[in-house]
Coordinates of C-alpha atoms and ligand atoms in Angstrom, one line a residue:
M11 CA -27.1 -4.3 11.8
N12 CA -26.0 -4.1 15.3
T13 CA -26.3 -0.2 16.1
K14 CA -24.3 -0.5 19.3
K15 CA -21.0 -1.5 18.0
K16 CA -17.9 0.7 18.0
I17 CA -14.9 -0.8 16.3
R18 CA -11.3 -0.2 16.2
I19 CA -9.5 -0.6 12.7
L20 CA -6.0 -1.2 12.0
A21 CA -4.9 -0.9 8.3
P22 CA -1.6 -1.9 7.0
A23 CA 0.8 -0.1 5.0
T24 CA 1.4 -1.5 1.4
I25 CA 4.1 -1.8 -1.2
A26 CA 2.8 -1.3 -4.6
N27 CA 4.4 -2.4 -7.9
L28 CA 6.9 -4.8 -6.3
V29 CA 9.6 -3.7 -8.7
C30 CA 8.5 -5.4 -12.1
G31 CA 4.8 -5.3 -11.4
F32 CA 3.9 -1.9 -12.2
D33 CA 0.2 -1.1 -11.4
I34 CA -0.7 -4.9 -10.9
L35 CA 1.3 -6.4 -7.9
G36 CA 1.3 -5.3 -4.4
L37 CA 2.0 -6.6 -0.9
A38 CA 1.1 -5.6 2.7
I39 CA 3.4 -5.2 5.7
N40 CA 2.9 -5.4 9.2
H41 CA 4.4 -2.0 10.4
P42 CA 3.2 0.8 10.0
Q43 CA -0.5 0.6 10.5
D44 CA -3.1 3.3 10.4
E45 CA -5.6 3.4 13.4
M46 CA -9.3 4.3 13.1
Y47 CA -12.4 4.1 15.1
L48 CA -15.9 3.7 13.6
E49 CA -19.2 3.7 15.1
V50 CA -22.9 3.7 13.8
S51 CA -24.8 6.9 14.4
N52 CA -28.5 7.7 14.8
E53 CA -27.7 10.7 12.6
P54 CA -27.7 9.9 9.0
G55 CA -24.6 10.7 6.9
L56 CA -20.9 10.8 7.7
R57 CA -18.7 12.5 9.9
I58 CA -14.9 12.5 10.2
T59 CA -12.5 13.7 12.9
H60 CA -8.8 13.4 13.2
T61 CA -6.7 12.8 16.3
D62 CA -3.4 13.1 14.3
R63 CA -1.1 15.9 13.2
Y64 CA -1.6 15.8 9.5
N65 CA -4.5 18.1 9.0
L66 CA -6.2 16.0 6.4
P67 CA -9.6 17.0 5.1
T68 CA -12.6 16.4 7.3
E69 CA -15.2 16.9 4.5
P70 CA -16.1 13.4 3.7
A71 CA -15.8 13.8 0.0
K72 CA -12.3 15.4 0.0
N73 CA -10.9 12.7 2.6
V74 CA -10.1 9.5 1.0
A75 CA -11.8 7.4 3.7
G76 CA -14.9 9.6 3.3
A77 CA -14.9 9.0 -0.5
A78 CA -14.7 5.2 0.0
L79 CA -17.3 5.2 2.6
L80 CA -19.6 7.4 0.7
A81 CA -19.6 5.0 -2.2
L82 CA -20.3 2.0 0.1
M83 CA -23.3 3.8 1.7
E84 CA -24.8 4.9 -1.5
E85 CA -24.8 1.3 -2.8
Y86 CA -26.1 -0.1 0.5
G87 CA -29.1 2.2 -0.2
D88 CA -30.2 3.0 3.3
A89 CA -30.8 6.7 3.6
G90 CA -30.8 6.4 7.3
L91 CA -27.5 5.0 7.6
G92 CA -25.0 7.2 9.6
F93 CA -21.2 6.7 10.7
D94 CA -18.9 8.7 13.0
L95 CA -15.3 8.0 11.8
T96 CA -12.1 9.0 13.7
I97 CA -8.9 8.7 12.0
N98 CA -5.3 8.6 13.8
K99 CA -3.2 8.5 10.8
I100 CA 0.3 6.9 11.5
I101 CA 1.3 6.2 7.7
K102 CA 2.7 9.4 6.6
P103 CA 0.8 10.7 3.6
G104 CA 2.8 10.8 0.2
S105 CA 5.3 8.3 1.6
G106 CA 4.7 5.7 -1.1
L107 CA 3.5 3.3 1.5
G108 CA -0.1 3.3 0.7
S109 CA -1.4 5.9 3.2
S110 CA -4.4 6.8 1.4
A111 CA -5.3 3.2 0.8
A112 CA -5.1 2.4 4.4
S113 CA -7.5 5.0 5.1
S114 CA -10.0 4.1 2.3
A115 CA -9.6 0.1 2.5
G116 CA -9.8 0.4 6.5
A117 CA -12.9 2.4 6.5
V118 CA -14.7 0.3 4.1
V119 CA -13.7 -3.1 5.8
G120 CA -14.9 -1.6 9.1
A121 CA -18.3 -0.4 7.9
N122 CA -18.7 -3.6 6.2
Y123 CA -18.1 -5.4 9.6
L124 CA -20.7 -3.0 11.1
L125 CA -23.1 -4.1 8.1
N126 CA -22.7 -7.9 9.0
N127 CA -20.4 -8.3 6.0
H128 CA -23.2 -7.4 3.5
F129 CA -20.5 -6.8 0.8
S130 CA -17.8 -9.0 -0.8
K131 CA -14.0 -8.1 -0.4
M132 CA -14.2 -7.2 -4.2
D133 CA -17.0 -4.9 -3.6
L134 CA -14.9 -3.3 -0.8
V135 CA -11.9 -2.8 -3.3
R136 CA -14.3 -1.3 -5.8
F137 CA -15.6 1.3 -3.1
A138 CA -12.0 2.0 -1.9
M139 CA -11.0 2.9 -5.3
N140 CA -13.1 6.1 -5.0
G141 CA -10.7 7.0 -2.3
E142 CA -7.7 6.6 -4.3
K143 CA -9.3 8.8 -6.9
V144 CA -9.4 11.7 -4.5
A145 CA -5.8 11.1 -3.6
S146 CA -4.3 10.9 -7.0
G147 CA -6.9 11.5 -9.8
V148 CA -7.1 7.9 -10.9
K149 CA -8.7 4.8 -9.7
H150 CA -6.1 2.3 -8.8
A151 CA -6.1 -0.8 -6.6
D152 CA -2.5 -2.0 -6.2
N153 CA -2.4 -0.8 -2.4
I154 CA -6.0 -1.2 -1.6
T155 CA -6.1 -4.8 -2.6
P156 CA -3.4 -6.0 -0.4
C157 CA -4.5 -3.8 2.3
I158 CA -7.7 -5.7 2.2
Y159 CA -6.7 -9.1 1.3
G160 CA -3.4 -9.2 3.1
G161 CA -0.3 -10.9 1.6
V162 CA 0.7 -10.7 -2.0
T163 CA -2.0 -9.6 -4.6
L164 CA -2.1 -9.4 -8.3
I165 CA -4.5 -7.4 -10.1
R166 CA -5.0 -9.0 -13.5
S167 CA -7.5 -6.5 -14.5
I168 CA -8.8 -3.3 -13.1
F169 CA -11.9 -2.8 -15.4
P170 CA -13.4 -5.3 -14.7
L171 CA -11.7 -6.1 -11.5
D172 CA -10.0 -9.6 -11.4
I173 CA -8.1 -10.0 -8.2
V174 CA -5.6 -13.0 -7.5
S175 CA -4.3 -13.6 -3.9
L176 CA -0.9 -15.1 -4.2
S177 CA 0.5 -17.4 -1.6
A178 CA 4.1 -16.5 -0.6
P179 CA 6.9 -17.6 1.8
P180 CA 7.6 -15.7 4.9
M181 CA 9.6 -12.6 4.4
Y182 CA 11.3 -9.7 6.0
V183 CA 10.7 -6.2 4.6
T184 CA 13.0 -3.4 5.2
V185 CA 11.6 0.1 4.2
V186 CA 13.5 3.3 4.3
H187 CA 11.4 6.7 3.7
P188 CA 13.7 9.5 3.0
Q189 CA 12.2 12.7 4.0
I190 CA 11.6 14.2 0.5
E191 CA 8.6 14.9 -1.5
V192 CA 8.0 12.9 -4.7
K193 CA 4.5 13.9 -6.0
T194 CA 2.7 10.9 -7.4
S195 CA 1.5 12.8 -10.4
D196 CA 5.3 13.9 -11.2
A197 CA 6.3 10.1 -10.8
R198 CA 3.8 9.3 -13.3
Q199 CA 4.4 12.2 -15.7
I200 CA 8.0 11.4 -16.4
L201 CA 7.2 7.7 -17.5
R202 CA 7.7 7.1 -21.2
K203 CA 4.4 6.1 -22.8
E204 CA 6.0 3.5 -25.2
V205 CA 7.8 0.4 -24.4
Q206 CA 10.4 -1.4 -26.6
L207 CA 9.4 -4.9 -27.3
K208 CA 12.7 -6.1 -25.9
D209 CA 12.1 -4.6 -22.6
A210 CA 8.6 -5.8 -22.6
I211 CA 9.9 -9.2 -23.0
K212 CA 12.4 -8.9 -20.1
Q213 CA 9.7 -7.3 -18.0
W214 CA 7.0 -10.0 -18.4
G215 CA 9.7 -12.8 -17.9
N216 CA 10.4 -11.1 -14.5
I217 CA 6.6 -10.7 -13.6
A218 CA 6.1 -14.5 -14.4
G219 CA 9.1 -15.3 -12.6
L220 CA 8.2 -13.3 -9.5
V221 CA 4.8 -14.9 -9.2
A222 CA 6.3 -18.3 -9.8
G223 CA 8.7 -17.5 -7.2
F224 CA 6.0 -16.5 -4.6
L225 CA 3.9 -19.6 -5.3
Q226 CA 6.7 -22.2 -5.1
N227 CA 8.4 -20.5 -2.1
D228 CA 11.6 -20.0 -4.3
Y229 CA 13.6 -17.3 -2.7
E230 CA 16.3 -17.4 -5.3
L231 CA 13.6 -17.1 -8.2
I232 CA 11.9 -14.2 -6.1
G233 CA 15.5 -12.6 -5.9
R234 CA 16.4 -13.1 -9.6
S235 CA 12.9 -11.8 -10.8
L236 CA 13.0 -8.5 -8.8
E237 CA 14.3 -6.6 -11.8
D238 CA 12.6 -3.6 -13.6
V239 CA 13.9 -2.6 -16.9
I240 CA 11.0 -0.2 -17.7
I241 CA 9.8 2.1 -14.8
E242 CA 12.8 2.1 -12.2
P243 CA 15.4 3.3 -14.4
I244 CA 13.4 6.6 -15.0
R245 CA 11.6 6.9 -11.6
S246 CA 14.8 6.5 -9.6
I247 CA 16.3 9.5 -10.7
L248 CA 13.8 11.2 -8.2
I249 CA 15.2 9.4 -5.3
P250 CA 18.7 10.5 -4.0
G251 CA 20.8 7.4 -2.7
F252 CA 18.7 4.9 -4.6
D253 CA 21.5 3.1 -6.7
D254 CA 23.6 3.0 -3.7
V255 CA 21.0 1.5 -1.3
K256 CA 20.0 -1.1 -4.1
K257 CA 23.6 -2.1 -4.7
L258 CA 24.9 -2.4 -1.3
C259 CA 21.7 -4.2 0.2
K260 CA 21.9 -6.9 -2.5
E261 CA 25.5 -7.3 -1.6
A262 CA 24.5 -7.8 2.0
G263 CA 22.2 -10.7 0.9
A264 CA 18.9 -9.0 0.3
L265 CA 16.8 -10.9 -2.1
G266 CA 16.1 -7.5 -4.0
G267 CA 13.8 -4.6 -3.9
G268 CA 13.2 -1.2 -5.4
I269 CA 10.9 1.7 -5.1
S270 CA 7.8 1.5 -2.9
G271 CA 4.8 2.6 -5.1
S272 CA 5.9 5.8 -6.7
G273 CA 8.5 6.5 -4.0
P274 CA 10.1 8.2 -2.2
S275 CA 10.3 5.1 0.1
V276 CA 12.6 2.1 -0.9
F277 CA 12.0 -1.5 0.1
M278 CA 14.2 -4.6 0.2
L279 CA 13.0 -8.0 0.8
S280 CA 15.1 -10.5 2.9
K281 CA 14.7 -14.3 3.7
E282 CA 16.4 -13.8 7.2
E283 CA 15.9 -11.2 9.9
T284 CA 19.7 -10.9 10.1
T285 CA 19.9 -9.9 6.7
A286 CA 16.8 -7.4 7.1
R287 CA 18.8 -5.7 9.9
A288 CA 21.9 -5.5 8.0
V289 CA 19.9 -3.9 5.2
E290 CA 18.6 -1.4 7.8
Q291 CA 22.0 -0.3 8.7
I292 CA 23.0 0.1 5.0
M293 CA 20.1 2.2 4.4
K294 CA 20.8 4.4 7.5
S295 CA 24.4 4.9 6.4
V296 CA 23.6 5.9 3.0
Y297 CA 21.3 8.4 4.0
D298 CA 23.5 9.7 6.9
K299 CA 26.2 10.2 4.3
I300 CA 24.1 12.1 1.8
G301 CA 22.6 14.1 4.8
V302 CA 19.0 13.2 4.2
D303 CA 16.6 12.6 7.0
Y304 CA 14.7 9.2 7.0
H305 CA 12.5 6.6 8.9
V306 CA 13.4 3.1 8.6
H307 CA 11.2 0.0 9.4
V308 CA 12.2 -3.7 9.6
T309 CA 8.9 -5.6 9.4
T310 CA 7.2 -8.7 8.1
L311 CA 4.7 -9.5 5.4
N312 CA 1.2 -8.8 6.6
T313 CA -1.1 -11.8 5.8
E314 CA -4.2 -10.8 7.2
G315 CA -5.0 -7.3 5.8
V316 CA -7.3 -4.9 7.7
W317 CA -8.0 -5.9 11.4
V318 CA -11.0 -5.0 13.1
K319 CA -12.2 -5.3 16.8
E320 CA -15.1 -4.3 18.7
V321 CA -14.3 -2.0 21.6
Ligands
ADP424 P1 0.4 7.4 -0.4 O1 1.1 6.9 -1.7 O2 1.3 7.5 0.8 O3 -1.0 6.9 -0.3 P2 -0.8 9.5 -1.9 O4 0.1 10.8 -2.5 O5 -1.1 8.6 -3.0 O6 0.2 9.0 -0.9 O7 -1.9 10.1 -1.2 C1 -1.9 11.2 -0.2 C2 -2.7 12.2 -0.7 O8 -4.2 11.9 -0.5 C3 -2.3 13.5 -0.1 O9 -2.5 14.6 -0.8 C4 -3.5 13.7 1.1 O10 -3.7 15.2 1.5 C5 -4.7 13.1 0.4 N1 -5.6 12.5 1.5 C6 -6.9 12.7 1.8 N2 -7.5 11.9 2.6 C7 -6.5 11.3 3.2 C8 -6.4 10.2 4.0 N3 -7.4 9.9 4.9 N4 -5.3 9.5 4.3 C9 -4.1 9.9 3.6 N5 -4.2 10.9 2.5 C10 -5.3 11.5 2.4

């Protein structure tokens, strides 16, 4: 380990579920990204400071980045190991854009760089899942995985972890974040526990179609497969303007889209930048009309995952 190194970390926002792939599919986007600085310390243990306005916990076990790093440090097994982490949170917590995942994934990728890549990417996902447990009570990896691997990812199985990176054609992503609160726990609670066989058949047809569409660079197939007959009809009730956004954006030429993670952000994929910009205008007009504040981003697929540079 090079004890003199200090690094800057950029961790991308992520969109989990990708409409029909509840808990299994996700992708990373280029904007927004969280910023962090990580430094090896002579003092054993972990210290966290913030330079943002979010007042997130600084106690390592209560901060998702801390929980993820503590898991990595424990497995590394050197009692003398110490880190100082500074978090500048850009991705608003609770937006459905993987704010917590960016912290936990960014922290462990950064630490691994300082430890000369001692661990595999799969190990890093495992450590970062401890952070997601702090944020939402369950270990899930559908935001962490695209944040670490970049691009589009499939979690074929979570226990044991089985991760598949999917190639995908270039795409524009428009995301609107209506400034309302949707608690991840509420968004999970309202879901039905049973699924009808006819719905399951439709859903796995769409998931398979979406994966094939990504691998074959088939935009039409991607668009046709962005349909969710199980989760979206229930969850979208929590998001004002959802039906209008979806209908109008598809009419304007978007491939399709839906709820980002558990919401309230809503995303649309487009093949062309002009379409993504038209989608942005539609999203703005829908939320202007209903009088809900929002932020909109037009961005692209992030293919690199967490970015680390020595400073
Ligand atoms: P998102 O889907 O945007 O990640 P979550 O609701 O899953 O949002 O996670 C945010 C929750 O995690 C908040 O309750 C927040 O206080 C908590 N949290 C703790 N540490 C962090 C951190 N470093 N970054 C983001 N959220 C954190």
